[in-house]
Structure formats: structure tokens, C-alpha cells
CSV table of C-alpha atoms in Angstrom, one decimal:
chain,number,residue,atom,x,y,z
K,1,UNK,CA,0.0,0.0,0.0
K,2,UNK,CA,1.5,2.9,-1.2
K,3,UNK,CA,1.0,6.9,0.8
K,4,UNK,CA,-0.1,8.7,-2.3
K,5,UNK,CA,-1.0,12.0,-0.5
K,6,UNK,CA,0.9,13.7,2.4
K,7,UNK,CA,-3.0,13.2,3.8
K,8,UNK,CA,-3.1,9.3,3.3
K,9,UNK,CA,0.5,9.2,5.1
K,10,UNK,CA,-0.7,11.4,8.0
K,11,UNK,CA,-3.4,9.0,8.4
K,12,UNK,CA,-1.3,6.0,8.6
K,13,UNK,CA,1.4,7.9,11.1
K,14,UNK,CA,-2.1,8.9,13.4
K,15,UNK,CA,-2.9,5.2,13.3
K,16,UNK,CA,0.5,4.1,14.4
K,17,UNK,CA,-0.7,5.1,17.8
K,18,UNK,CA,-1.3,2.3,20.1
K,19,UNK,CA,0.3,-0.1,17.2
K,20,UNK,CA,3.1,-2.0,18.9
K,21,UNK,CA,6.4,-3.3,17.1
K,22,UNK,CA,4.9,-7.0,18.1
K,23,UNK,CA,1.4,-8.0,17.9
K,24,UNK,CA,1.2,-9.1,21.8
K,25,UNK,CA,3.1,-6.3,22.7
K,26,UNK,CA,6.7,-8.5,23.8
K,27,UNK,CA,8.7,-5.7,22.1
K,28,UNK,CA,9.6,-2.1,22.6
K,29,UNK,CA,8.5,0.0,25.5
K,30,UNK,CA,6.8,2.7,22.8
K,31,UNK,CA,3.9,2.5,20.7
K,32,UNK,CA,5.0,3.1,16.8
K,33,UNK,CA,3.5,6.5,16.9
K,34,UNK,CA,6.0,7.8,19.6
K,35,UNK,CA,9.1,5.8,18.4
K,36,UNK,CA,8.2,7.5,14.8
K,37,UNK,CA,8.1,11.1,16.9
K,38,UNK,CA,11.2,10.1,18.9
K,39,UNK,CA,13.8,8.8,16.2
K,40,UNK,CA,12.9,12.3,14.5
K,41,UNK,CA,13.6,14.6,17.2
K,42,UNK,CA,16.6,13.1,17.5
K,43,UNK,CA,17.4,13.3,14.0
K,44,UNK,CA,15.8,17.0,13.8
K,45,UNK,CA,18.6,17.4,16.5
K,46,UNK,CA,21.4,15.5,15.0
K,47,UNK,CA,21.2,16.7,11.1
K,48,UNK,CA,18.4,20.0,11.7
K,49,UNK,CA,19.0,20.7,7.5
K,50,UNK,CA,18.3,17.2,6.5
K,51,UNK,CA,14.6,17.1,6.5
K,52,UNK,CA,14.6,13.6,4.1
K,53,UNK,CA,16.6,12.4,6.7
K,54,UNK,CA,14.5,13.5,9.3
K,55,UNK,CA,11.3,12.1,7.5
K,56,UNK,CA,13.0,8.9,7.1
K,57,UNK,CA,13.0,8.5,10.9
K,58,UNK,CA,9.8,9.5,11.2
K,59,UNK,CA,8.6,7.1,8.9
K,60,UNK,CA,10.5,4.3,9.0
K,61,UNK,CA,8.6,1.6,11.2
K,62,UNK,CA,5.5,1.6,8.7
K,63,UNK,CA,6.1,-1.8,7.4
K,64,UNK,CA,5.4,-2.7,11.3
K,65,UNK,CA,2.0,-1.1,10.7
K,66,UNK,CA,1.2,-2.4,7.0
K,67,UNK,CA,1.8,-5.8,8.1
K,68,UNK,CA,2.3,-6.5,11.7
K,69,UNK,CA,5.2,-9.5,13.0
K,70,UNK,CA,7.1,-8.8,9.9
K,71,UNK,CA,10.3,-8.7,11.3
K,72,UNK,CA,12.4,-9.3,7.7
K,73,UNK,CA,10.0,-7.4,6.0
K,74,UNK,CA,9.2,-4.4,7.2
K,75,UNK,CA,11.8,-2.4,6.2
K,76,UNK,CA,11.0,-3.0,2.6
K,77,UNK,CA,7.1,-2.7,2.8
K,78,UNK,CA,7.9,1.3,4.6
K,79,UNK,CA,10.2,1.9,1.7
K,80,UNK,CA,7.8,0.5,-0.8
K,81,UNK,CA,5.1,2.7,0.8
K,82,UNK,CA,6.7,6.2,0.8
K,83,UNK,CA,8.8,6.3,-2.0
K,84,UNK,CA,6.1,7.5,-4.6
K,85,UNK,CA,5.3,10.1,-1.9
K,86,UNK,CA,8.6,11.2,-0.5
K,87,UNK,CA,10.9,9.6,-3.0
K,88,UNK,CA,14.6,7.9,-3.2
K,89,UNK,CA,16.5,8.5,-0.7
K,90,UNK,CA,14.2,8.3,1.8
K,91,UNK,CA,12.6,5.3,0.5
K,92,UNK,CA,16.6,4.6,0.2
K,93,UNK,CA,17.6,5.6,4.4
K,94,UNK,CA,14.2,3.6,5.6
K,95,UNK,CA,15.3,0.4,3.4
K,96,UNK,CA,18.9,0.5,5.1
K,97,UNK,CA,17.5,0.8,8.5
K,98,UNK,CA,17.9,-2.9,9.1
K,99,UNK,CA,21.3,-3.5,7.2
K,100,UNK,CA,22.4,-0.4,9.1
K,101,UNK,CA,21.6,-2.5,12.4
K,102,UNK,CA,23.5,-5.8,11.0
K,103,UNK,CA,26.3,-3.3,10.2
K,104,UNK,CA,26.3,-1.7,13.3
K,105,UNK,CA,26.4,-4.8,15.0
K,106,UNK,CA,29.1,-6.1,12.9
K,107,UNK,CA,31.7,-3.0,13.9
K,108,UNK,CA,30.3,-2.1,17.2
K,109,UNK,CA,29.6,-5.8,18.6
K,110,UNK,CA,29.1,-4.9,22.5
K,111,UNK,CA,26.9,-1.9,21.2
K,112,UNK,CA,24.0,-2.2,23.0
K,113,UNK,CA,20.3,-3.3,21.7
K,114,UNK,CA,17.1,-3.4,23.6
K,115,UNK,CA,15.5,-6.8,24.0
K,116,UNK,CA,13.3,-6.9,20.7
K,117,UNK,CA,15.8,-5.6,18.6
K,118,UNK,CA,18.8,-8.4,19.7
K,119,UNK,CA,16.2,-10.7,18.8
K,120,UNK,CA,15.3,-9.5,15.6
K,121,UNK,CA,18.7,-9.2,14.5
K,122,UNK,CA,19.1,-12.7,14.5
K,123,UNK,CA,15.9,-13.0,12.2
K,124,UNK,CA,17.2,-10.2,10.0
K,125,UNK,CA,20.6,-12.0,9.1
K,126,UNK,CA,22.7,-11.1,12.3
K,127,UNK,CA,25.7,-8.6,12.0
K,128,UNK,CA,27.0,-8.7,8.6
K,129,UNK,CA,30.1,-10.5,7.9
K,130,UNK,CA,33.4,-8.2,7.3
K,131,UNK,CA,33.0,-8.1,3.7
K,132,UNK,CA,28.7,-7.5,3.7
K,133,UNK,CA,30.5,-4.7,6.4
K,134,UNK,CA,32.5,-3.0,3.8
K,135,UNK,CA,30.2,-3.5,0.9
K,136,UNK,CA,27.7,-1.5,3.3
K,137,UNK,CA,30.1,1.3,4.2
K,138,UNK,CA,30.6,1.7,0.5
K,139,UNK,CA,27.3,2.7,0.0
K,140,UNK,CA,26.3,6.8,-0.4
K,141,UNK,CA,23.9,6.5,1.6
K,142,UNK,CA,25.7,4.4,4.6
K,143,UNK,CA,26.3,7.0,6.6
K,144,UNK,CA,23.1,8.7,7.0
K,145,UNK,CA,21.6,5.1,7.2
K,146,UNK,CA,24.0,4.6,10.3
K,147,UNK,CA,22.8,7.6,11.5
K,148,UNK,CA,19.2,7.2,11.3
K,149,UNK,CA,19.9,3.7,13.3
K,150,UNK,CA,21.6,5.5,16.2
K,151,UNK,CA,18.7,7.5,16.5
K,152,UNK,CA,16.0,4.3,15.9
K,153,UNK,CA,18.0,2.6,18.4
K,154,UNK,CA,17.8,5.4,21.0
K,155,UNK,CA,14.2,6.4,20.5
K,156,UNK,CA,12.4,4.2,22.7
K,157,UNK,CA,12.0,6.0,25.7
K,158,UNK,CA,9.0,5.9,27.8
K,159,UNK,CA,7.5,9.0,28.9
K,160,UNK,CA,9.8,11.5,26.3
K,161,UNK,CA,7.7,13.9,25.0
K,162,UNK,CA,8.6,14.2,21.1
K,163,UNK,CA,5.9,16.3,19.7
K,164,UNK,CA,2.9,15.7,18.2
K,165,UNK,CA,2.5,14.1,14.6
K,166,UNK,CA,1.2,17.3,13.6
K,167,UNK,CA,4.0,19.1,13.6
K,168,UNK,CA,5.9,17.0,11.0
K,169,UNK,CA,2.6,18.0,8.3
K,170,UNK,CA,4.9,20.8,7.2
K,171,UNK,CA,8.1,18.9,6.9
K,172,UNK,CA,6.3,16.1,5.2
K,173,UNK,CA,4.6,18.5,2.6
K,174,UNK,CA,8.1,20.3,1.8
K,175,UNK,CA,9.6,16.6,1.3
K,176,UNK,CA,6.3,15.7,-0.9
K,177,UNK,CA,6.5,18.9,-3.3
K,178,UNK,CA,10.5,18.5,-3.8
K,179,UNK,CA,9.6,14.8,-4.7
K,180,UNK,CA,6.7,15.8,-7.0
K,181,UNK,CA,8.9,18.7,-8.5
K,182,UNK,CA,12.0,16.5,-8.6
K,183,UNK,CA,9.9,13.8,-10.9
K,184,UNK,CA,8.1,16.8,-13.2
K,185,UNK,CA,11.8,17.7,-14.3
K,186,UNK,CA,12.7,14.3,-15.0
K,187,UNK,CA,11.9,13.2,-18.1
């Protein structure tokens, strides 16, 4: 199911409250909705000029949503979902979120994971071998993939007040109209 309006997107980040990363709730601490609002504070923090970036955190759980308990999947089906919407790259940075993890676990092995994400890495491949490592870091986009796992990792805190999903309509319209304006001068 692709977001084919900045509406239709909203509507799916509003639902994400009260949607858990597990079905019977064994996983995170956080509902999806304030992960989503948490990994892009952080990244608003981090990189305040790289809105894609910043959308890609805010959006990149939504294969969690679309179809819930797919741990190897999920990553794809977000990506799949935004991209017509918000385009490459951050279709791009929410694919990578999981390699970023295997990679991350890979260079930084005592790096530490909550509960539900140690045992998804094992479902997900584990931490990449050295040469899946450096094919990884080769990629353009590793680095702010590596970055927007730091901040997926960290935003799981109970009780941290984020926002409200309203405030990323703005950010997600300015994303949307460089997409659509991108794809009107491509021929």
C-alpha cells in the first residue's frame, strides 16, 4: 500500500498510535506513533538541515504497521510505501535501517540493543560478515543510514515527549512537493 497523498501518510502515522512493534506487545517499550516522533527529534537534532533524513526516521517503522510480525520485511514494505510520496533517498535511508543495524552490530559488537531488537537481528541475518560490512560502508547512503539507526535505536523511551505528529505535516509537505517537483523535471 503505497501513501499517495501527504493526507493518506498522516493517516497511517495517526494510526501508528497504540500499534506496537509485536502484535502481543513482547517488544519495545513505545507504541510506533511515539518511536516514529522520537527517532525524529533526534534526527531533527542531529542533522536540523536534512529534512529527508528527518522524514525517514519519522517514517521508517510503517512496514510494522502495513503488516504486523514482519520482522524481515518491514523495512521493505515502509520503503515500498513512501517512496512515490517522499521519493529515493528516503525510500533509500528507511530500506537501510535494518542493514544499518547488521552493520552496526558487525563493527560495534558490545553496542547495545534493547530486547526486541537483539532478537530481531538474528531473524534479520545477524551482524553482517566483514565483507557484507565494507560493501555497506561503500554505500552513499551508509552514513546517514548509520545515523538514522543510532537515533532508531535510542528512540524508545518511555515518557519523552517528542511532539505531536502534527508538527511533521509541514516537513512532510516540503519533502512531498521537492519529490513531485524533482519527478516533473525528469523526463
Amino acid at each position: 500500500m503505497a501513501a499517495n497523498s501527504v493526507d493518506e501518510l498522516m493517516d497511517l502515522l495517526h494510526a501508528s498510535r497504540g500499534a506496537w512493534d509485536t502484535p502481543d506487545r513482547t517488544g519495545d517499550p513505545v507504541d510506533l506513533h511515539d518511536h516514529a516522533l522520537q527517532t525524529a527529534a533526534l534526527l531533527r537534532r542531529r542533522r536540523p538541515a536534512d529534512k529527508e533524513l528527518q522524514i525517514a526516521g519519522l517514517v521508517h517503522d510503517l512496514g510494522r504497521l502495513l503488516v504486523p510480525g514482519d520482522e524481515t520485511g518491514h523495512a521493505d514494505l515502509a520503503a515500498d510505501a513512501v517512496r512515490p510520496l517522499l521519493g529515493v533517498r528516503v525510500a533509500r535511508l528507511v530500506q537501510l535501517h535494518v542493514p544499518a543495524k547488521r552493520y552496526l552490530a558487525a563493527v560495534e559488537p558490545g553496542r547495545p540493543l534493547s530486547g526486541h531488537s537483539a532478537a530481531t537481528l538474528r531473524l534479520q541475518g545477524g551482524p553482517m560478515t566483514p565483507a557484507e560490512a565494507a560493501a555497506f560502508a561503500r554505500d552513499p547512503l551508509a552514513e546517514d543510514a548509520v545515523t538514522l539507526r543510532q537515533a532508531d535505536d535510542e528512540g524508545r523511551a518511555v515518557g519523552v515527549d517528542a511532539g505531536v505528529m502534527e508538527d511533521w505535516r509541514p516537513v512532510l509537505e516540503s519533502v512531498a512537493a521537492a519529490t513531485a517537483h524533482y519527478f516533473a523535471d525528469t523526463p
